[in-house]
Amino acid sequence: MNKLILGFLCSHLVLYSIGQEHNTSANYTKPSDSLAQKNLSEWGDLKFGLFMHWGTYSQWGIVESWSLCPEDEDWTQRKDPRSDNYYEYVKAYENLQTQFNPVENYLLNIAPGPNGDWDTDAYKRLENIGEWINDYGEGIYNTRPVSTSTVKNIYFTQNKDENTVYAFLLNEDQDKNLPAKLVVPLKEGGKLRNVNMGSSGLAANRVKWKIVGKNIEIIIPKKKRLLKSNDYATMIKMKYIYL
C-alpha cells in the first residue's frame, strides 16, 4: 500500500514539474471576459481530471494551448441528468459563439454513472451538437470576433477575410418559432451583397432584406420560421462586398 501511495505521489510530482516547465508566464491570470477578442497564446489552466472517491483531482496541463470548460458544476454525474432545463442546454450553443472560436479545445462537462456509461440523454445531446456543427460550423471554425458581439440573444462572428458575417440567433424558448423580422447591425465599410439562412449559398436559402439606417432588416419567410426540436440556434449568413 505504501509503495502504491509513493508511486502515485511521484507520478504527480513529475506531472507538476512538466507543467511548470511549460508555464511561460508565472503571473498568468485567466481572463474574466467571456468574449475573448484574440487567441490566447499563454500557457493556460488546461486540465485533465482523475476521478477518485473524494471527487475530481485536476492536474496542471502540459500542452501550450488554451482550453475552455464553461460549466461550474461538479465533475460527477448528477442525480438526474434529465433535470437540466432547456435554458442550460441552450447555454452550450451560446458558448460556441461567444467563446469557442478563440480557443482550440471546448470541454463539455459530462460524467459517467456507476456503470461507467453516460446517460442516454447525454448521447442524444452530443449527437445534436455534432449535427449542428456539421450544418453551421462555417460560422464557428476559423472565425474572428466582430465589434458588435451581442444584440440581445444574437451573437456574431466573421470569416478571416472579414467579408462574411454570421449571426447566431439563440432559440431560448423551445415553444416559439423564429420571428418574421430580424434587425441586426450593418457592418461598416462594406456593401451588403446577400443574406442566407444557413451556410449554403443556394438561391433557395436566400432571404429578403433591406438597409434601414445603420441596420439590416431581414425578412424571414414563414416556412423558415418553423423550428425543429433540436434547433437550439439558427445561423444567418451575410456576405459583403468591399468597395
C-alpha atoms as a PDB file:
ATOM      1  CA  MET A   1       0.000   0.000   0.000  1.00  0.00           C
ATOM      2  CA  ASN A   2       2.842   2.360   0.899  1.00  0.00           C
ATOM      3  CA  LYS A   3       4.511   1.660  -2.458  1.00  0.00           C
ATOM      4  CA  LEU A   4       1.245   2.452  -4.248  1.00  0.00           C
ATOM      5  CA  ILE A   5       0.903   5.783  -2.447  1.00  0.00           C
ATOM      6  CA  LEU A   6       4.566   6.620  -3.081  1.00  0.00           C
ATOM      7  CA  GLY A   7       4.183   5.814  -6.783  1.00  0.00           C
ATOM      8  CA  PHE A   8       1.059   7.959  -7.001  1.00  0.00           C
ATOM      9  CA  LEU A   9       2.810  10.947  -5.400  1.00  0.00           C
ATOM     10  CA  CYS A  10       5.893  10.558  -7.593  1.00  0.00           C
ATOM     11  CA  SER A  11       3.809  10.465 -10.791  1.00  0.00           C
ATOM     12  CA  HIS A  12       2.053  13.681  -9.852  1.00  0.00           C
ATOM     13  CA  LEU A  13       5.341  15.317  -8.909  1.00  0.00           C
ATOM     14  CA  VAL A  14       6.606  14.550 -12.425  1.00  0.00           C
ATOM     15  CA  LEU A  15       3.429  15.982 -13.986  1.00  0.00           C
ATOM     16  CA  TYR A  16       3.787  19.078 -11.833  1.00  0.00           C
ATOM     17  CA  SER A  17       7.400  19.543 -12.956  1.00  0.00           C
ATOM     18  CA  ILE A  18       6.439  19.179 -16.614  1.00  0.00           C
ATOM     19  CA  GLY A  19       3.606  21.646 -16.151  1.00  0.00           C
ATOM     20  CA  GLN A  20       5.957  24.165 -14.551  1.00  0.00           C
ATOM     21  CA  GLU A  21       8.445  23.715 -17.395  1.00  0.00           C
ATOM     22  CA  HIS A  22       5.734  24.585 -19.926  1.00  0.00           C
ATOM     23  CA  ASN A  23       4.494  27.526 -17.887  1.00  0.00           C
ATOM     24  CA  THR A  24       5.601  30.522 -19.935  1.00  0.00           C
ATOM     25  CA  SER A  25       4.067  33.034 -17.549  1.00  0.00           C
ATOM     26  CA  ALA A  26       4.429  32.687 -13.808  1.00  0.00           C
ATOM     27  CA  ASN A  27       1.961  35.515 -13.276  1.00  0.00           C
ATOM     28  CA  TYR A  28      -0.698  34.135 -15.616  1.00  0.00           C
ATOM     29  CA  THR A  29      -4.245  35.275 -14.850  1.00  0.00           C
ATOM     30  CA  LYS A  30      -7.256  33.676 -16.509  1.00  0.00           C
ATOM     31  CA  PRO A  31      -9.306  36.391 -18.292  1.00  0.00           C
ATOM     32  CA  SER A  32     -12.695  37.109 -16.760  1.00  0.00           C
ATOM     33  CA  ASP A  33     -14.196  38.394 -20.026  1.00  0.00           C
ATOM     34  CA  SER A  34     -16.037  35.520 -21.716  1.00  0.00           C
ATOM     35  CA  LEU A  35     -15.872  37.301 -25.074  1.00  0.00           C
ATOM     36  CA  ALA A  36     -12.157  36.832 -25.726  1.00  0.00           C
ATOM     37  CA  GLN A  37     -11.135  39.134 -28.571  1.00  0.00           C
ATOM     38  CA  LYS A  38      -7.989  37.271 -29.647  1.00  0.00           C
ATOM     39  CA  ASN A  39      -6.264  33.921 -29.430  1.00  0.00           C
ATOM     40  CA  LEU A  40      -4.691  33.217 -26.062  1.00  0.00           C
ATOM     41  CA  SER A  41      -1.047  32.258 -26.520  1.00  0.00           C
ATOM     42  CA  GLU A  42      -0.086  31.938 -22.875  1.00  0.00           C
ATOM     43  CA  TRP A  43       0.012  28.588 -21.121  1.00  0.00           C
ATOM     44  CA  GLY A  44      -3.432  28.224 -19.591  1.00  0.00           C
ATOM     45  CA  ASP A  45      -5.051  26.084 -16.963  1.00  0.00           C
ATOM     46  CA  LEU A  46      -5.609  23.142 -19.294  1.00  0.00           C
ATOM     47  CA  LYS A  47      -6.766  20.295 -17.073  1.00  0.00           C
ATOM     48  CA  PHE A  48      -7.248  16.588 -17.210  1.00  0.00           C
ATOM     49  CA  GLY A  49      -9.102  15.069 -14.303  1.00  0.00           C
ATOM     50  CA  LEU A  50      -8.643  11.910 -12.269  1.00  0.00           C
ATOM     51  CA  PHE A  51     -11.898  10.677 -10.749  1.00  0.00           C
ATOM     52  CA  MET A  52     -11.406   9.449  -7.180  1.00  0.00           C
ATOM     53  CA  HIS A  53     -13.590   8.654  -4.235  1.00  0.00           C
ATOM     54  CA  TRP A  54     -13.253  12.172  -2.782  1.00  0.00           C
ATOM     55  CA  GLY A  55     -14.050  13.919  -6.058  1.00  0.00           C
ATOM     56  CA  THR A  56     -12.119  15.212  -9.009  1.00  0.00           C
ATOM     57  CA  TYR A  57      -8.415  15.937  -8.838  1.00  0.00           C
ATOM     58  CA  SER A  58      -7.180  18.269 -11.575  1.00  0.00           C
ATOM     59  CA  GLN A  59      -3.549  18.360 -12.599  1.00  0.00           C
ATOM     60  CA  TRP A  60      -1.724  21.120 -14.415  1.00  0.00           C
ATOM     61  CA  GLY A  61      -1.855  20.909 -18.187  1.00  0.00           C
ATOM     62  CA  ILE A  62       1.254  20.129 -20.183  1.00  0.00           C
ATOM     63  CA  VAL A  63       0.015  21.449 -23.522  1.00  0.00           C
ATOM     64  CA  GLU A  64       0.694  25.033 -24.527  1.00  0.00           C
ATOM     65  CA  SER A  65      -2.824  25.861 -25.633  1.00  0.00           C
ATOM     66  CA  TRP A  66      -5.977  27.276 -24.148  1.00  0.00           C
ATOM     67  CA  SER A  67      -8.943  25.065 -23.335  1.00  0.00           C
ATOM     68  CA  LEU A  68     -12.373  26.147 -22.216  1.00  0.00           C
ATOM     69  CA  CYS A  69     -14.560  24.413 -19.661  1.00  0.00           C
ATOM     70  CA  PRO A  70     -17.542  26.769 -19.290  1.00  0.00           C
ATOM     71  CA  GLU A  71     -19.518  24.813 -16.714  1.00  0.00           C
ATOM     72  CA  ASP A  72     -19.301  25.366 -12.966  1.00  0.00           C
ATOM     73  CA  GLU A  73     -20.972  22.121 -11.908  1.00  0.00           C
ATOM     74  CA  ASP A  74     -19.083  19.287 -10.216  1.00  0.00           C
ATOM     75  CA  TRP A  75     -17.387  16.727 -12.455  1.00  0.00           C
ATOM     76  CA  THR A  76     -19.573  13.908 -11.244  1.00  0.00           C
ATOM     77  CA  GLN A  77     -22.784  12.521 -12.676  1.00  0.00           C
ATOM     78  CA  ARG A  78     -25.774  14.459 -11.428  1.00  0.00           C
ATOM     79  CA  LYS A  79     -28.584  12.654  -9.670  1.00  0.00           C
ATOM     80  CA  ASP A  80     -30.948  13.230 -12.562  1.00  0.00           C
ATOM     81  CA  PRO A  81     -29.282  14.416 -15.800  1.00  0.00           C
ATOM     82  CA  ARG A  82     -32.710  14.946 -17.327  1.00  0.00           C
ATOM     83  CA  SER A  83     -33.398  17.648 -14.739  1.00  0.00           C
ATOM     84  CA  ASP A  84     -31.174  20.050 -16.701  1.00  0.00           C
ATOM     85  CA  ASN A  85     -33.634  22.552 -18.073  1.00  0.00           C
ATOM     86  CA  TYR A  86     -33.870  23.756 -21.649  1.00  0.00           C
ATOM     87  CA  TYR A  87     -32.117  27.047 -20.913  1.00  0.00           C
ATOM     88  CA  GLU A  88     -29.000  25.304 -19.541  1.00  0.00           C
ATOM     89  CA  TYR A  89     -28.734  23.256 -22.733  1.00  0.00           C
ATOM     90  CA  VAL A  90     -29.060  26.354 -24.926  1.00  0.00           C
ATOM     91  CA  LYS A  91     -26.142  27.863 -22.979  1.00  0.00           C
ATOM     92  CA  ALA A  92     -23.867  25.289 -24.639  1.00  0.00           C
ATOM     93  CA  TYR A  93     -24.755  26.767 -28.034  1.00  0.00           C
ATOM     94  CA  GLU A  94     -24.266  30.296 -26.718  1.00  0.00           C
ATOM     95  CA  ASN A  95     -20.778  29.338 -25.537  1.00  0.00           C
ATOM     96  CA  LEU A  96     -19.941  28.039 -29.017  1.00  0.00           C
ATOM     97  CA  GLN A  97     -20.484  31.538 -30.407  1.00  0.00           C
ATOM     98  CA  THR A  98     -19.070  33.626 -27.560  1.00  0.00           C
ATOM     99  CA  GLN A  99     -16.134  31.503 -26.507  1.00  0.00           C
ATOM    100  CA  PHE A 100     -15.332  28.685 -28.927  1.00  0.00           C
ATOM    101  CA  ASN A 101     -13.698  30.440 -31.858  1.00  0.00           C
ATOM    102  CA  PRO A 102     -10.763  31.963 -29.906  1.00  0.00           C
ATOM    103  CA  VAL A 103      -9.856  28.633 -28.278  1.00  0.00           C
ATOM    104  CA  GLU A 104      -8.508  25.322 -29.530  1.00  0.00           C
ATOM    105  CA  ASN A 105     -10.489  22.951 -27.328  1.00  0.00           C
ATOM    106  CA  TYR A 106     -14.007  23.061 -25.928  1.00  0.00           C
ATOM    107  CA  LEU A 107     -14.694  20.831 -22.949  1.00  0.00           C
ATOM    108  CA  LEU A 108     -18.219  19.732 -22.033  1.00  0.00           C
ATOM    109  CA  ASN A 109     -18.993  18.513 -18.529  1.00  0.00           C
ATOM    110  CA  ILE A 110     -20.452  15.015 -18.963  1.00  0.00           C
ATOM    111  CA  ALA A 111     -19.574  12.387 -16.365  1.00  0.00           C
ATOM    112  CA  PRO A 112     -20.287   8.636 -16.430  1.00  0.00           C
ATOM    113  CA  GLY A 113     -22.544   6.880 -13.956  1.00  0.00           C
ATOM    114  CA  PRO A 114     -21.699   3.968 -11.629  1.00  0.00           C
ATOM    115  CA  ASN A 115     -21.836   1.577 -14.606  1.00  0.00           C
ATOM    116  CA  GLY A 116     -19.150   3.564 -16.437  1.00  0.00           C
ATOM    117  CA  ASP A 117     -21.530   4.753 -19.162  1.00  0.00           C
ATOM    118  CA  TRP A 118     -23.135   8.077 -19.965  1.00  0.00           C
ATOM    119  CA  ASP A 119     -26.817   8.764 -19.587  1.00  0.00           C
ATOM    120  CA  THR A 120     -28.932   8.266 -22.726  1.00  0.00           C
ATOM    121  CA  ASP A 121     -29.768  11.972 -22.818  1.00  0.00           C
ATOM    122  CA  ALA A 122     -26.046  12.812 -22.861  1.00  0.00           C
ATOM    123  CA  TYR A 123     -25.561  10.779 -26.050  1.00  0.00           C
ATOM    124  CA  LYS A 124     -28.570  12.467 -27.629  1.00  0.00           C
ATOM    125  CA  ARG A 125     -27.370  15.958 -26.777  1.00  0.00           C
ATOM    126  CA  LEU A 126     -23.854  15.313 -28.068  1.00  0.00           C
ATOM    127  CA  GLU A 127     -25.347  13.964 -31.295  1.00  0.00           C
ATOM    128  CA  ASN A 128     -27.470  17.109 -31.647  1.00  0.00           C
ATOM    129  CA  ILE A 129     -24.451  19.372 -31.110  1.00  0.00           C
ATOM    130  CA  GLY A 130     -22.474  17.335 -33.663  1.00  0.00           C
ATOM    131  CA  GLU A 131     -25.240  17.700 -36.257  1.00  0.00           C
ATOM    132  CA  TRP A 132     -25.442  21.419 -35.531  1.00  0.00           C
ATOM    133  CA  ILE A 133     -21.683  21.841 -36.021  1.00  0.00           C
ATOM    134  CA  ASN A 134     -21.906  19.974 -39.350  1.00  0.00           C
ATOM    135  CA  ASP A 135     -24.560  22.444 -40.522  1.00  0.00           C
ATOM    136  CA  TYR A 136     -23.189  25.695 -39.087  1.00  0.00           C
ATOM    137  CA  GLY A 137     -19.507  25.004 -38.413  1.00  0.00           C
ATOM    138  CA  GLU A 138     -18.549  27.509 -41.115  1.00  0.00           C
ATOM    139  CA  GLY A 139     -19.548  30.293 -38.733  1.00  0.00           C
ATOM    140  CA  ILE A 140     -17.632  28.781 -35.804  1.00  0.00           C
ATOM    141  CA  TYR A 141     -14.310  27.398 -37.031  1.00  0.00           C
ATOM    142  CA  ASN A 142     -11.568  29.804 -38.172  1.00  0.00           C
ATOM    143  CA  THR A 143     -13.733  32.828 -37.488  1.00  0.00           C
ATOM    144  CA  ARG A 144     -12.971  36.160 -35.865  1.00  0.00           C
ATOM    145  CA  PRO A 145     -14.824  38.340 -33.353  1.00  0.00           C
ATOM    146  CA  VAL A 146     -16.996  41.205 -34.586  1.00  0.00           C
ATOM    147  CA  SER A 147     -17.053  44.618 -32.914  1.00  0.00           C
ATOM    148  CA  THR A 148     -20.772  44.164 -32.305  1.00  0.00           C
ATOM    149  CA  SER A 149     -20.549  40.964 -30.289  1.00  0.00           C
ATOM    150  CA  THR A 150     -24.102  40.666 -28.998  1.00  0.00           C
ATOM    151  CA  VAL A 151     -27.558  42.063 -29.753  1.00  0.00           C
ATOM    152  CA  LYS A 152     -29.986  40.626 -27.220  1.00  0.00           C
ATOM    153  CA  ASN A 153     -29.836  36.878 -27.921  1.00  0.00           C
ATOM    154  CA  ILE A 154     -27.928  37.219 -31.223  1.00  0.00           C
ATOM    155  CA  TYR A 155     -24.180  36.566 -31.422  1.00  0.00           C
ATOM    156  CA  PHE A 156     -21.845  37.444 -34.293  1.00  0.00           C
ATOM    157  CA  THR A 157     -18.657  36.091 -35.861  1.00  0.00           C
ATOM    158  CA  GLN A 158     -16.907  36.826 -39.170  1.00  0.00           C
ATOM    159  CA  ASN A 159     -14.610  34.899 -41.500  1.00  0.00           C
ATOM    160  CA  LYS A 160     -10.876  35.597 -41.680  1.00  0.00           C
ATOM    161  CA  ASP A 161     -11.327  37.732 -44.831  1.00  0.00           C
ATOM    162  CA  GLU A 162     -13.899  39.810 -42.920  1.00  0.00           C
ATOM    163  CA  ASN A 163     -16.304  39.813 -45.875  1.00  0.00           C
ATOM    164  CA  THR A 164     -18.856  37.439 -44.338  1.00  0.00           C
ATOM    165  CA  VAL A 165     -20.660  37.948 -41.038  1.00  0.00           C
ATOM    166  CA  TYR A 166     -22.500  35.124 -39.272  1.00  0.00           C
ATOM    167  CA  ALA A 167     -25.374  35.942 -36.933  1.00  0.00           C
ATOM    168  CA  PHE A 168     -26.419  33.213 -34.491  1.00  0.00           C
ATOM    169  CA  LEU A 169     -29.917  33.569 -33.090  1.00  0.00           C
ATOM    170  CA  LEU A 170     -30.376  31.614 -29.868  1.00  0.00           C
ATOM    171  CA  ASN A 171     -33.774  29.957 -29.692  1.00  0.00           C
ATOM    172  CA  GLU A 172     -34.193  30.362 -25.939  1.00  0.00           C
ATOM    173  CA  ASP A 173     -37.827  29.274 -25.885  1.00  0.00           C
ATOM    174  CA  GLN A 174     -38.411  25.868 -27.448  1.00  0.00           C
ATOM    175  CA  ASP A 175     -42.125  26.559 -27.829  1.00  0.00           C
ATOM    176  CA  LYS A 176     -41.605  29.534 -30.158  1.00  0.00           C
ATOM    177  CA  ASN A 177     -40.557  29.861 -33.797  1.00  0.00           C
ATOM    178  CA  LEU A 178     -38.293  32.427 -35.442  1.00  0.00           C
ATOM    179  CA  PRO A 179     -39.615  35.985 -35.741  1.00  0.00           C
ATOM    180  CA  ALA A 180     -40.951  37.294 -39.043  1.00  0.00           C
ATOM    181  CA  LYS A 181     -38.424  40.144 -38.982  1.00  0.00           C
ATOM    182  CA  LEU A 182     -34.912  40.359 -37.595  1.00  0.00           C
ATOM    183  CA  VAL A 183     -32.851  43.550 -37.202  1.00  0.00           C
ATOM    184  CA  VAL A 184     -29.047  43.325 -36.964  1.00  0.00           C
ATOM    185  CA  PRO A 185     -26.285  45.961 -37.249  1.00  0.00           C
ATOM    186  CA  LEU A 186     -24.829  46.746 -40.673  1.00  0.00           C
ATOM    187  CA  LYS A 187     -21.075  46.136 -40.903  1.00  0.00           C
ATOM    188  CA  GLU A 188     -19.195  49.347 -41.600  1.00  0.00           C
ATOM    189  CA  GLY A 189     -17.034  49.744 -44.680  1.00  0.00           C
ATOM    190  CA  GLY A 190     -18.763  47.242 -46.933  1.00  0.00           C
ATOM    191  CA  LYS A 191     -21.756  46.837 -49.227  1.00  0.00           C
ATOM    192  CA  LEU A 192     -24.136  44.022 -48.340  1.00  0.00           C
ATOM    193  CA  ARG A 193     -24.451  41.522 -51.188  1.00  0.00           C
ATOM    194  CA  ASN A 194     -26.882  38.845 -49.975  1.00  0.00           C
ATOM    195  CA  VAL A 195     -28.320  37.192 -46.868  1.00  0.00           C
ATOM    196  CA  ASN A 196     -28.782  33.423 -46.466  1.00  0.00           C
ATOM    197  CA  MET A 197     -30.370  31.197 -43.861  1.00  0.00           C
ATOM    198  CA  GLY A 198     -27.645  28.673 -43.007  1.00  0.00           C
ATOM    199  CA  SER A 199     -24.272  28.009 -44.638  1.00  0.00           C
ATOM    200  CA  SER A 200     -25.442  27.174 -48.153  1.00  0.00           C
ATOM    201  CA  GLY A 201     -25.326  29.937 -50.743  1.00  0.00           C
ATOM    202  CA  LEU A 202     -28.125  28.376 -52.788  1.00  0.00           C
ATOM    203  CA  ALA A 203     -30.804  30.742 -54.037  1.00  0.00           C
ATOM    204  CA  ALA A 204     -33.422  28.741 -52.117  1.00  0.00           C
ATOM    205  CA  ASN A 205     -31.781  29.745 -48.833  1.00  0.00           C
ATOM    206  CA  ARG A 206     -31.613  33.453 -49.589  1.00  0.00           C
ATOM    207  CA  VAL A 207     -33.967  35.781 -47.779  1.00  0.00           C
ATOM    208  CA  LYS A 208     -35.171  39.318 -48.432  1.00  0.00           C
ATOM    209  CA  TRP A 209     -33.552  42.217 -46.646  1.00  0.00           C
ATOM    210  CA  LYS A 210     -33.256  46.000 -46.710  1.00  0.00           C
ATOM    211  CA  ILE A 211     -30.991  48.627 -45.196  1.00  0.00           C
ATOM    212  CA  VAL A 212     -32.630  50.815 -42.558  1.00  0.00           C
ATOM    213  CA  GLY A 213     -30.179  53.407 -41.292  1.00  0.00           C
ATOM    214  CA  LYS A 214     -27.211  51.522 -39.813  1.00  0.00           C
ATOM    215  CA  ASN A 215     -29.142  48.266 -39.526  1.00  0.00           C
ATOM    216  CA  ILE A 216     -30.199  45.379 -41.752  1.00  0.00           C
ATOM    217  CA  GLU A 217     -33.854  44.403 -41.644  1.00  0.00           C
ATOM    218  CA  ILE A 218     -34.091  40.706 -42.536  1.00  0.00           C
ATOM    219  CA  ILE A 219     -37.437  39.201 -43.551  1.00  0.00           C
ATOM    220  CA  ILE A 220     -37.706  35.520 -42.597  1.00  0.00           C
ATOM    221  CA  PRO A 221     -40.151  33.516 -44.776  1.00  0.00           C
ATOM    222  CA  LYS A 222     -42.935  31.695 -42.974  1.00  0.00           C
ATOM    223  CA  LYS A 223     -41.596  28.237 -43.887  1.00  0.00           C
ATOM    224  CA  LYS A 224     -38.153  29.068 -42.482  1.00  0.00           C
ATOM    225  CA  ARG A 225     -39.578  30.301 -39.174  1.00  0.00           C
ATOM    226  CA  LEU A 226     -40.570  26.796 -38.140  1.00  0.00           C
ATOM    227  CA  LEU A 227     -38.116  25.281 -35.664  1.00  0.00           C
ATOM    228  CA  LYS A 228     -37.383  21.609 -35.177  1.00  0.00           C
ATOM    229  CA  SER A 229     -36.984  20.091 -31.723  1.00  0.00           C
ATOM    230  CA  ASN A 230     -33.180  20.318 -31.910  1.00  0.00           C
ATOM    231  CA  ASP A 231     -32.915  23.795 -33.490  1.00  0.00           C
ATOM    232  CA  TYR A 232     -31.363  25.498 -30.478  1.00  0.00           C
ATOM    233  CA  ALA A 233     -29.554  28.162 -32.503  1.00  0.00           C
ATOM    234  CA  THR A 234     -30.108  29.420 -36.050  1.00  0.00           C
ATOM    235  CA  MET A 235     -27.367  30.876 -38.264  1.00  0.00           C
ATOM    236  CA  ILE A 236     -27.835  33.706 -40.756  1.00  0.00           C
ATOM    237  CA  LYS A 237     -25.010  34.350 -43.228  1.00  0.00           C
ATOM    238  CA  MET A 238     -24.429  37.871 -44.582  1.00  0.00           C
ATOM    239  CA  LYS A 239     -21.947  38.385 -47.431  1.00  0.00           C
ATOM    240  CA  TYR A 240     -20.379  41.790 -48.082  1.00  0.00           C
ATOM    241  CA  ILE A 241     -18.550  43.434 -50.976  1.00  0.00           C
ATOM    242  CA  TYR A 242     -15.819  45.915 -50.120  1.00  0.00           C
ATOM    243  CA  LEU A 243     -15.527  48.859 -52.482  1.00  0.00           C
END
